[in-house]
């Protein structure tokens, strides 16, 4: 059994929170006004109408209006503004 | 989030403007490498953005800014330290604020008002006076008040009070009182006594409940005369004493004289008012001002603030003006005075008849009135039976007894 499969088996059978056991990110969206990403890797692009956030394996790309970073720390980021489109690349 | 903002406010934060081509990289660097918390980032233009960062964090980002060729510029300083800096410039305001706070704390730690609740028979003034003696008055520290001790002391001082409850309502002290019904005075039945006349009178009725009446109806008695004897003769065993109880009503007369002037003095206010404020510290007068008038009315207000007492006085000057009054009015005044005098002396009884008589007065401007009043009142007065009374009664009885014996032997 590979490492990633073991991890997924562990979380499924023991019902552990996935974002803790794996290093995948958790994305929460509040309507289309706020997006909160846990376990992100880095900010790739940040403009008022678009933003790209790097997470493990995926890049979350956002399109919208009036973007602003509410707060940012080492592994958390909250983005504010009107979101039109979310794409995982 | 609010707690974090509050923390940042205390520790101080800056709003900075960053300018560079790789702003995202700069942000990634400082968040991951320095583990900083950054908030409110907004883009201004292609190469510019503003953000807020704690003061501590701001000092650390210099190296990374240099590495990513980002220019950093402070837009605004914020936080508690800024307010403190401003306060340093306004020392007097800060001092006044501190003084005001101290004053408020001081004032609220005092008793500013005392309220007495539930008293019906006992006067409020009496209770306050007693409390003053105990040590509870306006202006003492609330923390020094021992409720239990005061309750007990007040109950001991005033007999009519059966329960005292002290509660604080802010700076006001509420003293709740429950009064007791005083039991009636019990006449000690086992103490023998006689009844004598309290006034000169003619006896109109005698109702003896206990004892031996020695006077008759319509008999004239003088003050101190024996009315009811507490000594009862028995047939064979000498005399015994009892506790006399009786109601004796007698007709009494009163004579009184009164002089009444044919004029009155009236106050005429001149309109001059003088005000004075005196300060007492621990009962010591600090300043003194003489009253500039000869005749004056005085109004005063007292304020107690801790050991300091302030008395505000207001003096209103007036002149006395002699004004004549009619003869009838003077007579009315005299009659009133005489009546008051009469009702003061006749407490237990009725006034049957009053007659007035004008007599010559030596003083001019005065009239003189003589009053004769006839009353019917209680004249019985309890008195102790003396040894002399007892000896005399015993002697009398012995004589009678021997006489009887001699008579029987015959």
GROMACS .gro file of C-alpha atoms in nm:
model
  499
    1UNK     CA    1   0.000   0.000   0.000
    2UNK     CA    2   0.140   0.334  -0.101
    3UNK     CA    3   0.170   0.625   0.139
    4UNK     CA    4  -0.117   0.828  -0.007
    5UNK     CA    5  -0.350   0.530  -0.013
    6UNK     CA    6  -0.264   0.452   0.350
    7UNK     CA    7  -0.349   0.804   0.447
    8UNK     CA    8  -0.683   0.798   0.269
    9UNK     CA    9  -0.759   0.460   0.426
   10UNK     CA   10  -0.676   0.600   0.771
   11UNK     CA   11  -0.899   0.902   0.737
   12UNK     CA   12  -1.188   0.701   0.595
   13UNK     CA   13  -1.180   0.426   0.853
   14UNK     CA   14  -1.094   0.638   1.160
   15UNK     CA   15  -1.297   0.940   1.052
   16UNK     CA   16  -1.011   1.181   1.110
   17UNK     CA   17  -1.032   1.531   0.961
   18UNK     CA   18  -0.880   1.506   0.618
   19UNK     CA   19  -0.704   1.843   0.623
   20UNK     CA   20  -0.507   1.740   0.928
   21UNK     CA   21  -0.392   1.397   0.819
   22UNK     CA   22  -0.331   1.481   0.455
   23UNK     CA   23  -0.168   1.808   0.354
   24UNK     CA   24  -0.451   1.890   0.116
   25UNK     CA   25  -0.619   2.223   0.154
   26UNK     CA   26  -0.969   2.302   0.279
   27UNK     CA   27  -1.159   2.570   0.093
   28UNK     CA   28  -1.460   2.743   0.247
   29UNK     CA   29  -1.668   2.991   0.051
   30UNK     CA   30  -1.909   3.230   0.210
   31UNK     CA   31  -2.165   3.307  -0.061
   32UNK     CA   32  -1.963   3.476  -0.331
   33UNK     CA   33  -1.815   3.734  -0.099
   34UNK     CA   34  -1.545   3.558   0.091
   35UNK     CA   35  -1.318   3.265   0.038
   36UNK     CA   36  -1.111   3.102   0.307
   37UNK     CA   37  -0.833   2.861   0.219
   38UNK     CA   38  -0.652   2.652   0.475
   39UNK     CA   39  -0.322   2.479   0.402
   40UNK     CA   40  -0.232   2.684   0.099
   41UNK     CA   41   0.115   2.690  -0.047
   42UNK     CA   42   0.155   3.040  -0.178
   43UNK     CA   43   0.011   3.338  -0.349
   44UNK     CA   44   0.083   3.334  -0.721
   45UNK     CA   45  -0.110   3.631  -0.837
   46UNK     CA   46  -0.315   3.897  -0.669
   47UNK     CA   47  -0.494   4.176  -0.854
   48UNK     CA   48  -0.827   4.352  -0.787
   49UNK     CA   49  -1.009   4.137  -1.046
   50UNK     CA   50  -0.823   3.805  -1.030
   51UNK     CA   51  -0.621   3.593  -0.791
   52UNK     CA   52  -0.428   3.267  -0.811
   53UNK     CA   53  -0.352   3.067  -0.504
   54UNK     CA   54  -0.126   2.766  -0.504
   55UNK     CA   55  -0.232   2.464  -0.305
   56UNK     CA   56  -0.099   2.110  -0.309
   57UNK     CA   57  -0.137   1.979  -0.660
   58UNK     CA   58  -0.396   2.234  -0.763
   59UNK     CA   59  -0.398   2.602  -0.837
   60UNK     CA   60  -0.712   2.781  -0.735
   61UNK     CA   61  -0.781   3.061  -0.974
   62UNK     CA   62  -1.046   3.321  -0.893
   63UNK     CA   63  -1.215   3.576  -1.114
   64UNK     CA   64  -1.422   3.861  -0.977
   65UNK     CA   65  -1.430   4.221  -0.865
   66UNK     CA   66  -1.281   4.428  -0.581
   67UNK     CA   67  -1.053   4.162  -0.436
   68UNK     CA   68  -0.883   4.230  -0.110
   69UNK     CA   69  -0.692   4.005   0.123
   70UNK     CA   70  -0.860   4.018   0.459
   71UNK     CA   71  -0.574   3.840   0.630
   72UNK     CA   72  -0.286   3.617   0.544
   73UNK     CA   73  -0.061   3.398   0.755
   74UNK     CA   74   0.173   3.110   0.687
   75UNK     CA   75  -0.102   2.857   0.611
   76UNK     CA   76  -0.427   3.052   0.599
   77UNK     CA   77  -0.564   3.310   0.361
   78UNK     CA   78  -0.898   3.490   0.352
   79UNK     CA   79  -0.994   3.672   0.039
   80UNK     CA   80  -1.274   3.925   0.023
   81UNK     CA   81  -1.459   4.058  -0.280
   82UNK     CA   82  -1.721   3.960  -0.536
   83UNK     CA   83  -1.627   3.620  -0.680
   84UNK     CA   84  -1.758   3.524  -1.022
   85UNK     CA   85  -1.562   3.215  -1.107
   86UNK     CA   86  -1.352   2.957  -0.926
   87UNK     CA   87  -1.131   2.727  -1.129
   88UNK     CA   88  -0.908   2.443  -1.016
   89UNK     CA   89  -0.623   2.394  -1.257
   90UNK     CA   90  -1.083   3.817   1.450
   91UNK     CA   91  -1.187   4.100   1.680
   92UNK     CA   92  -0.961   3.970   1.950
   93UNK     CA   93  -0.669   3.974   1.708
   94UNK     CA   94  -0.754   4.332   1.612
   95UNK     CA   95  -0.764   4.426   1.978
   96UNK     CA   96  -0.428   4.263   2.034
   97UNK     CA   97  -0.285   4.449   1.737
   98UNK     CA   98  -0.426   4.774   1.867
   99UNK     CA   99  -0.246   4.721   2.197
  100UNK     CA  100   0.083   4.618   2.045
  101UNK     CA  101   0.062   4.879   1.768
  102UNK     CA  102   0.049   4.838   1.394
  103UNK     CA  103   0.136   5.027   1.075
  104UNK     CA  104  -0.031   5.065   0.744
  105UNK     CA  105   0.236   5.044   0.473
  106UNK     CA  106   0.250   5.089   0.103
  107UNK     CA  107   0.458   4.842  -0.092
  108UNK     CA  108   0.579   4.904  -0.442
  109UNK     CA  109   0.744   4.648  -0.666
  110UNK     CA  110   0.705   4.405  -0.951
  111UNK     CA  111   0.679   4.084  -0.748
  112UNK     CA  112   0.450   4.175  -0.464
  113UNK     CA  113   0.305   3.822  -0.440
  114UNK     CA  114   0.648   3.682  -0.392
  115UNK     CA  115   0.724   3.935  -0.123
  116UNK     CA  116   0.404   3.842   0.059
  117UNK     CA  117   0.478   3.471   0.034
  118UNK     CA  118   0.826   3.527   0.169
  119UNK     CA  119   0.730   3.728   0.472
  120UNK     CA  120   0.437   3.505   0.564
  121UNK     CA  121   0.624   3.176   0.537
  122UNK     CA  122   0.967   3.280   0.656
  123UNK     CA  123   0.873   3.525   0.929
  124UNK     CA  124   0.540   3.368   1.026
  125UNK     CA  125   0.367   3.705   1.024
  126UNK     CA  126   0.005   3.797   1.035
  127UNK     CA  127  -0.086   4.050   0.766
  128UNK     CA  128  -0.430   4.188   0.704
  129UNK     CA  129  -0.629   4.424   0.484
  130UNK     CA  130  -0.419   4.391   0.172
  131UNK     CA  131  -0.557   4.583  -0.122
  132UNK     CA  132  -0.421   4.657  -0.463
  133UNK     CA  133  -0.389   5.020  -0.558
  134UNK     CA  134  -0.231   4.984  -0.897
  135UNK     CA  135  -0.028   4.739  -1.105
  136UNK     CA  136   0.279   4.773  -0.889
  137UNK     CA  137   0.139   4.906  -0.562
  138UNK     CA  138  -0.057   4.769  -0.268
  139UNK     CA  139  -0.127   4.866   0.091
  140UNK     CA  140  -0.134   4.633   0.388
  141UNK     CA  141  -0.139   4.638   0.760
  142UNK     CA  142   0.128   4.475   0.969
  143UNK     CA  143   0.219   4.468   1.334
  144UNK     CA  144   0.494   4.696   1.452
  145UNK     CA  145   0.717   4.402   1.543
  146UNK     CA  146   0.663   4.245   1.203
  147UNK     CA  147   0.736   4.566   1.024
  148UNK     CA  148   1.084   4.578   1.170
  149UNK     CA  149   1.161   4.229   1.034
  150UNK     CA  150   1.053   4.272   0.671
  151UNK     CA  151   1.334   4.499   0.566
  152UNK     CA  152   1.567   4.223   0.448
  153UNK     CA  153   1.301   4.053   0.238
  154UNK     CA  154   1.193   4.381   0.085
  155UNK     CA  155   1.547   4.435  -0.027
  156UNK     CA  156   1.566   4.084  -0.171
  157UNK     CA  157   1.249   4.124  -0.382
  158UNK     CA  158   1.328   4.485  -0.470
  159UNK     CA  159   1.015   4.612  -0.303
  160UNK     CA  160   0.990   4.965  -0.174
  161UNK     CA  161   0.820   5.000   0.163
  162UNK     CA  162   0.664   5.323   0.280
  163UNK     CA  163   0.470   5.392   0.600
  164UNK     CA  164   0.128   5.542   0.535
  165UNK     CA  165  -0.012   5.551   0.883
  166UNK     CA  166   0.089   5.453   1.235
  167UNK     CA  167  -0.179   5.323   1.458
  168UNK     CA  168  -0.239   5.161   1.795
  169UNK     CA  169  -0.236   5.234   2.158
  170UNK     CA  170   0.119   5.363   2.166
  171UNK     CA  171   0.013   5.645   1.938
  172UNK     CA  172  -0.256   5.753   2.182
  173UNK     CA  173  -0.003   5.737   2.460
  174UNK     CA  174   0.232   5.953   2.258
  175UNK     CA  175  -0.045   6.206   2.214
  176UNK     CA  176  -0.114   6.198   2.584
  177UNK     CA  177   0.243   6.288   2.661
  178UNK     CA  178   0.180   6.616   2.487
  179UNK     CA  179  -0.134   6.686   2.691
  180UNK     CA  180  -0.017   6.623   3.043
  181UNK     CA  181  -0.267   6.852   3.209
  182UNK     CA  182  -0.567   6.680   3.052
  183UNK     CA  183  -0.436   6.340   3.158
  184UNK     CA  184  -0.370   6.472   3.507
  185UNK     CA  185  -0.722   6.619   3.527
  186UNK     CA  186  -0.868   6.291   3.406
  187UNK     CA  187  -0.682   6.095   3.671
  188UNK     CA  188  -0.786   6.347   3.935
  189UNK     CA  189  -1.147   6.325   3.824
  190UNK     CA  190  -1.142   5.947   3.842
  191UNK     CA  191  -0.991   5.957   4.189
  192UNK     CA  192  -1.253   6.209   4.296
  193UNK     CA  193  -1.539   5.997   4.162
  194UNK     CA  194  -1.403   5.688   4.334
  195UNK     CA  195  -1.364   5.885   4.657
  196UNK     CA  196  -1.715   6.029   4.641
  197UNK     CA  197  -1.876   5.696   4.564
  198UNK     CA  198  -1.701   5.535   4.858
  199UNK     CA  199  -1.883   5.767   5.097
  200UNK     CA  200  -2.230   5.754   5.241
  201UNK     CA  201  -2.402   6.050   5.078
  202UNK     CA  202  -2.756   5.996   5.197
  203UNK     CA  203  -2.930   5.815   5.478
  204UNK     CA  204  -3.289   5.709   5.438
  205UNK     CA  205  -3.502   5.588   5.725
  206UNK     CA  206  -3.795   5.364   5.641
  207UNK     CA  207  -4.074   5.216   5.847
  208UNK     CA  208  -4.071   5.447   6.147
  209UNK     CA  209  -4.411   5.554   6.275
  210UNK     CA  210  -4.373   5.643   6.641
  211UNK     CA  211  -4.002   5.719   6.651
  212UNK     CA  212  -3.904   6.044   6.485
  213UNK     CA  213  -3.662   6.026   6.194
  214UNK     CA  214  -3.451   6.299   6.354
  215UNK     CA  215  -3.415   6.097   6.670
  216UNK     CA  216  -3.294   5.794   6.477
  217UNK     CA  217  -3.048   6.005   6.277
  218UNK     CA  218  -2.920   6.165   6.595
  219UNK     CA  219  -2.866   5.826   6.756
  220UNK     CA  220  -2.691   5.705   6.440
  221UNK     CA  221  -2.471   6.011   6.456
  222UNK     CA  222  -2.374   5.920   6.812
  223UNK     CA  223  -2.297   5.565   6.703
  224UNK     CA  224  -2.077   5.702   6.425
  225UNK     CA  225  -2.293   5.669   6.118
  226UNK     CA  226  -2.356   5.995   5.941
  227UNK     CA  227  -2.338   6.146   5.598
  228UNK     CA  228  -1.984   6.147   5.470
  229UNK     CA  229  -1.835   5.843   5.640
  230UNK     CA  230  -1.666   5.571   5.439
  231UNK     CA  231  -1.900   5.294   5.339
  232UNK     CA  232  -1.635   5.032   5.391
  233UNK     CA  233  -1.603   5.128   5.756
  234UNK     CA  234  -1.969   5.061   5.831
  235UNK     CA  235  -2.031   4.744   6.027
  236UNK     CA  236  -2.399   4.678   5.960
  237UNK     CA  237  -2.442   4.420   6.234
  238UNK     CA  238  -2.285   4.638   6.500
  239UNK     CA  239  -2.497   4.939   6.409
  240UNK     CA  240  -2.814   4.734   6.405
  241UNK     CA  241  -2.750   4.603   6.753
  242UNK     CA  242  -2.646   4.942   6.888
  243UNK     CA  243  -2.949   5.120   6.744
  244UNK     CA  244  -3.182   4.859   6.887
  245UNK     CA  245  -3.023   4.904   7.228
  246UNK     CA  246  -3.036   5.283   7.210
  247UNK     CA  247  -3.400   5.315   7.108
  248UNK     CA  248  -3.632   5.089   7.299
  249UNK     CA  249  -3.921   5.114   7.056
  250UNK     CA  250  -3.725   4.953   6.776
  251UNK     CA  251  -3.746   4.579   6.753
  252UNK     CA  252  -3.563   4.517   6.426
  253UNK     CA  253  -3.318   4.713   6.212
  254UNK     CA  254  -3.206   4.628   5.862
  255UNK     CA  255  -2.931   4.822   5.689
  256UNK     CA  256  -2.882   4.798   5.316
  257UNK     CA  257  -2.678   4.996   5.068
  258UNK     CA  258  -2.826   5.132   4.751
  259UNK     CA  259  -2.525   5.280   4.583
  260UNK     CA  260  -2.411   5.567   4.798
  261UNK     CA  261  -2.741   5.578   4.982
  262UNK     CA  262  -2.786   5.388   5.304
  263UNK     CA  263  -3.137   5.260   5.367
  264UNK     CA  264  -3.221   5.190   5.726
  265UNK     CA  265  -3.536   4.989   5.763
  266UNK     CA  266  -3.700   4.983   6.100
  267UNK     CA  267  -3.970   4.776   6.261
  268UNK     CA  268  -4.117   4.920   6.575
  269UNK     CA  269  -4.237   4.721   6.868
  270UNK     CA  270  -4.558   4.787   7.053
  271UNK     CA  271  -4.458   4.886   7.404
  272UNK     CA  272  -4.651   4.691   7.665
  273UNK     CA  273  -4.865   4.910   7.894
  274UNK     CA  274  -4.722   5.004   8.230
  275UNK     CA  275  -4.839   4.755   8.487
  276UNK     CA  276  -4.926   4.902   8.822
  277UNK     CA  277  -4.747   4.695   9.082
  278UNK     CA  278  -5.047   4.558   9.265
  279UNK     CA  279  -4.842   4.417   9.549
  280UNK     CA  280  -4.711   4.758   9.654
  281UNK     CA  281  -4.954   4.921   9.894
  282UNK     CA  282  -5.040   5.285   9.843
  283UNK     CA  283  -5.288   5.553   9.936
  284UNK     CA  284  -5.450   5.819   9.725
  285UNK     CA  285  -5.414   6.189   9.795
  286UNK     CA  286  -5.553   6.499   9.632
  287UNK     CA  287  -5.335   6.640   9.357
  288UNK     CA  288  -5.510   6.979   9.362
  289UNK     CA  289  -5.733   7.195   9.577
  290UNK     CA  290  -6.087   7.093   9.488
  291UNK     CA  291  -6.441   7.011   9.584
  292UNK     CA  292  -6.506   6.641   9.550
  293UNK     CA  293  -6.771   6.568   9.289
  294UNK     CA  294  -6.741   6.191   9.252
  295UNK     CA  295  -6.550   5.906   9.406
  296UNK     CA  296  -6.517   5.566   9.249
  297UNK     CA  297  -6.296   5.351   9.464
  298UNK     CA  298  -6.187   5.025   9.306
  299UNK     CA  299  -5.963   4.927   9.591
  300UNK     CA  300  -5.917   5.100   9.925
  301UNK     CA  301  -6.117   5.287  10.179
  302UNK     CA  302  -6.262   5.630  10.094
  303UNK     CA  303  -6.217   5.878  10.378
  304UNK     CA  304  -6.376   6.183  10.212
  305UNK     CA  305  -6.734   6.251  10.117
  306UNK     CA  306  -6.902   6.412   9.819
  307UNK     CA  307  -6.897   6.794   9.805
  308UNK     CA  308  -6.620   6.803  10.061
  309UNK     CA  309  -6.350   7.061  10.009
  310UNK     CA  310  -6.001   6.916   9.999
  311UNK     CA  311  -5.661   7.078   9.980
  312UNK     CA  312  -5.366   6.956   9.783
  313UNK     CA  313  -5.209   6.662   9.962
  314UNK     CA  314  -5.517   6.566  10.163
  315UNK     CA  315  -5.587   6.197  10.201
  316UNK     CA  316  -5.870   6.077   9.978
  317UNK     CA  317  -5.844   5.700   9.984
  318UNK     CA  318  -5.669   5.524  10.264
  319UNK     CA  319  -5.476   5.215  10.174
  320UNK     CA  320  -5.516   5.086  10.528
  321UNK     CA  321  -5.809   4.859  10.605
  322UNK     CA  322  -5.909   4.769  10.957
  323UNK     CA  323  -6.007   4.412  11.030
  324UNK     CA  324  -6.213   4.296  11.319
  325UNK     CA  325  -5.954   4.099  11.510
  326UNK     CA  326  -5.618   4.101  11.331
  327UNK     CA  327  -5.511   4.464  11.332
  328UNK     CA  328  -5.473   4.658  11.008
  329UNK     CA  329  -5.362   4.553  10.661
  330UNK     CA  330  -5.252   4.760  10.365
  331UNK     CA  331  -5.384   4.744  10.011
  332UNK     CA  332  -5.298   4.895   9.680
  333UNK     CA  333  -5.551   5.173   9.643
  334UNK     CA  334  -5.706   5.243   9.308
  335UNK     CA  335  -5.971   5.503   9.257
  336UNK     CA  336  -6.099   5.774   9.031
  337UNK     CA  337  -6.174   6.092   9.220
  338UNK     CA  338  -6.316   6.386   9.032
  339UNK     CA  339  -6.322   6.730   9.181
  340UNK     CA  340  -6.420   7.079   9.087
  341UNK     CA  341  -6.117   7.303   9.061
  342UNK     CA  342  -6.068   7.673   9.002
  343UNK     CA  343  -5.795   7.854   8.817
  344UNK     CA  344  -5.709   8.218   8.818
  345UNK     CA  345  -5.470   8.372   8.573
  346UNK     CA  346  -5.364   8.715   8.458
  347UNK     CA  347  -5.240   8.824   8.124
  348UNK     CA  348  -5.110   9.148   7.985
  349UNK     CA  349  -5.143   9.215   7.619
  350UNK     CA  350  -4.994   9.506   7.429
  351UNK     CA  351  -5.203   9.741   7.217
  352UNK     CA  352  -4.943   9.723   6.942
  353UNK     CA  353  -4.743   9.466   6.747
  354UNK     CA  354  -4.403   9.473   6.588
  355UNK     CA  355  -4.410   9.394   6.224
  356UNK     CA  356  -4.122   9.288   6.009
  357UNK     CA  357  -4.055   9.508   5.716
  358UNK     CA  358  -3.794   9.364   5.485
  359UNK     CA  359  -3.545   9.615   5.353
  360UNK     CA  360  -3.453   9.397   5.058
  361UNK     CA  361  -3.092   9.367   5.166
  362UNK     CA  362  -2.964   9.014   5.147
  363UNK     CA  363  -2.624   8.900   5.257
  364UNK     CA  364  -2.481   8.558   5.181
  365UNK     CA  365  -2.206   8.376   5.361
  366UNK     CA  366  -2.043   8.038   5.312
  367UNK     CA  367  -1.860   7.884   5.604
  368UNK     CA  368  -1.633   7.584   5.587
  369UNK     CA  369  -1.576   7.349   5.875
  370UNK     CA  370  -1.301   7.093   5.873
  371UNK     CA  371  -1.338   6.830   6.143
  372UNK     CA  372  -1.568   7.068   6.330
  373UNK     CA  373  -1.319   7.355   6.311
  374UNK     CA  374  -1.438   7.678   6.153
  375UNK     CA  375  -1.206   7.785   5.875
  376UNK     CA  376  -1.347   8.121   5.782
  377UNK     CA  377  -1.577   8.365   5.952
  378UNK     CA  378  -1.797   8.644   5.831
  379UNK     CA  379  -1.992   8.885   6.051
  380UNK     CA  380  -2.356   8.945   5.981
  381UNK     CA  381  -2.387   9.308   5.873
  382UNK     CA  382  -2.745   9.351   6.000
  383UNK     CA  383  -2.902   9.400   6.340
  384UNK     CA  384  -3.237   9.235   6.267
  385UNK     CA  385  -3.230   8.950   6.022
  386UNK     CA  386  -3.384   8.621   5.920
  387UNK     CA  387  -3.146   8.338   5.859
  388UNK     CA  388  -3.173   8.054   5.613
  389UNK     CA  389  -2.904   7.791   5.605
  390UNK     CA  390  -2.818   7.480   5.409
  391UNK     CA  391  -2.569   7.224   5.524
  392UNK     CA  392  -2.358   6.997   5.309
  393UNK     CA  393  -2.130   6.728   5.444
  394UNK     CA  394  -1.852   6.591   5.227
  395UNK     CA  395  -1.636   6.361   5.431
  396UNK     CA  396  -1.467   6.560   5.702
  397UNK     CA  397  -1.556   6.886   5.530
  398UNK     CA  398  -1.880   7.061   5.622
  399UNK     CA  399  -2.005   7.350   5.416
  400UNK     CA  400  -2.280   7.574   5.553
  401UNK     CA  401  -2.443   7.817   5.319
  402UNK     CA  402  -2.621   8.101   5.499
  403UNK     CA  403  -2.848   8.371   5.372
  404UNK     CA  404  -2.939   8.672   5.584
  405UNK     CA  405  -3.237   8.888   5.505
  406UNK     CA  406  -3.248   9.222   5.678
  407UNK     CA  407  -3.568   9.368   5.819
  408UNK     CA  408  -3.675   9.661   6.031
  409UNK     CA  409  -3.923   9.631   6.314
  410UNK     CA  410  -4.214   9.868   6.283
  411UNK     CA  411  -4.446   9.937   6.571
  412UNK     CA  412  -4.806   9.916   6.465
  413UNK     CA  413  -5.109   9.993   6.680
  414UNK     CA  414  -5.392   9.741   6.706
  415UNK     CA  415  -5.747   9.780   6.828
  416UNK     CA  416  -5.858   9.713   7.182
  417UNK     CA  417  -6.071   9.416   7.078
  418UNK     CA  418  -5.778   9.257   6.899
  419UNK     CA  419  -5.553   9.295   7.202
  420UNK     CA  420  -5.823   9.137   7.416
  421UNK     CA  421  -5.848   8.849   7.176
  422UNK     CA  422  -5.472   8.793   7.199
  423UNK     CA  423  -5.487   8.800   7.577
  424UNK     CA  424  -5.774   8.552   7.584
  425UNK     CA  425  -5.588   8.318   7.356
  426UNK     CA  426  -5.283   8.328   7.576
  427UNK     CA  427  -5.488   8.262   7.890
  428UNK     CA  428  -5.668   7.972   7.727
  429UNK     CA  429  -5.342   7.812   7.624
  430UNK     CA  430  -5.217   7.852   7.978
  431UNK     CA  431  -5.532   7.690   8.115
  432UNK     CA  432  -5.528   7.390   7.886
  433UNK     CA  433  -5.171   7.327   7.976
  434UNK     CA  434  -5.258   7.286   8.345
  435UNK     CA  435  -5.589   7.101   8.302
  436UNK     CA  436  -5.477   6.782   8.140
  437UNK     CA  437  -5.722   6.522   8.267
  438UNK     CA  438  -6.058   6.688   8.282
  439UNK     CA  439  -6.303   6.933   8.132
  440UNK     CA  440  -6.333   7.306   8.156
  441UNK     CA  441  -6.682   7.385   8.282
  442UNK     CA  442  -6.687   7.762   8.275
  443UNK     CA  443  -6.452   8.044   8.185
  444UNK     CA  444  -6.505   8.405   8.265
  445UNK     CA  445  -6.285   8.701   8.181
  446UNK     CA  446  -6.260   9.033   8.356
  447UNK     CA  447  -6.082   9.350   8.253
  448UNK     CA  448  -5.870   9.508   8.521
  449UNK     CA  449  -5.667   9.825   8.532
  450UNK     CA  450  -5.315   9.792   8.397
  451UNK     CA  451  -5.023   9.996   8.531
  452UNK     CA  452  -4.848  10.008   8.196
  453UNK     CA  453  -4.980  10.230   7.925
  454UNK     CA  454  -5.035  10.071   7.584
  455UNK     CA  455  -5.127   9.747   7.758
  456UNK     CA  456  -5.449   9.586   7.868
  457UNK     CA  457  -5.477   9.340   8.153
  458UNK     CA  458  -5.719   9.049   8.169
  459UNK     CA  459  -5.814   8.823   8.456
  460UNK     CA  460  -5.944   8.478   8.388
  461UNK     CA  461  -6.146   8.261   8.619
  462UNK     CA  462  -6.204   7.906   8.510
  463UNK     CA  463  -6.403   7.632   8.670
  464UNK     CA  464  -6.304   7.280   8.579
  465UNK     CA  465  -6.388   6.928   8.666
  466UNK     CA  466  -6.091   6.700   8.667
  467UNK     CA  467  -5.923   6.395   8.802
  468UNK     CA  468  -5.743   6.479   9.123
  469UNK     CA  469  -5.645   6.134   9.246
  470UNK     CA  470  -5.273   6.083   9.298
  471UNK     CA  471  -5.107   5.772   9.428
  472UNK     CA  472  -4.874   5.810   9.723
  473UNK     CA  473  -4.672   5.579   9.942
  474UNK     CA  474  -4.805   5.474  10.279
  475UNK     CA  475  -4.557   5.595  10.540
  476UNK     CA  476  -4.467   5.419  10.863
  477UNK     CA  477  -4.630   5.706  11.056
  478UNK     CA  478  -4.961   5.643  10.880
  479UNK     CA  479  -4.940   5.279  10.963
  480UNK     CA  480  -4.850   5.344  11.330
  481UNK     CA  481  -5.133   5.589  11.367
  482UNK     CA  482  -5.386   5.350  11.209
  483UNK     CA  483  -5.266   5.064  11.426
  484UNK     CA  484  -5.300   5.278  11.737
  485UNK     CA  485  -5.652   5.381  11.638
  486UNK     CA  486  -5.747   5.022  11.575
  487UNK     CA  487  -5.606   4.910  11.910
  488UNK     CA  488  -5.812   5.172  12.093
  489UNK     CA  489  -6.125   5.065  11.912
  490UNK     CA  490  -6.051   4.699  11.969
  491UNK     CA  491  -6.001   4.745  12.342
  492UNK     CA  492  -6.315   4.950  12.367
  493UNK     CA  493  -6.505   4.676  12.195
  494UNK     CA  494  -6.354   4.418  12.424
  495UNK     CA  495  -6.451   4.617  12.729
  496UNK     CA  496  -6.799   4.659  12.588
  497UNK     CA  497  -6.827   4.288  12.523
  498UNK     CA  498  -6.710   4.205  12.875
  499UNK     CA  499  -6.973   4.421  13.031
   0.00000   0.00000   0.00000
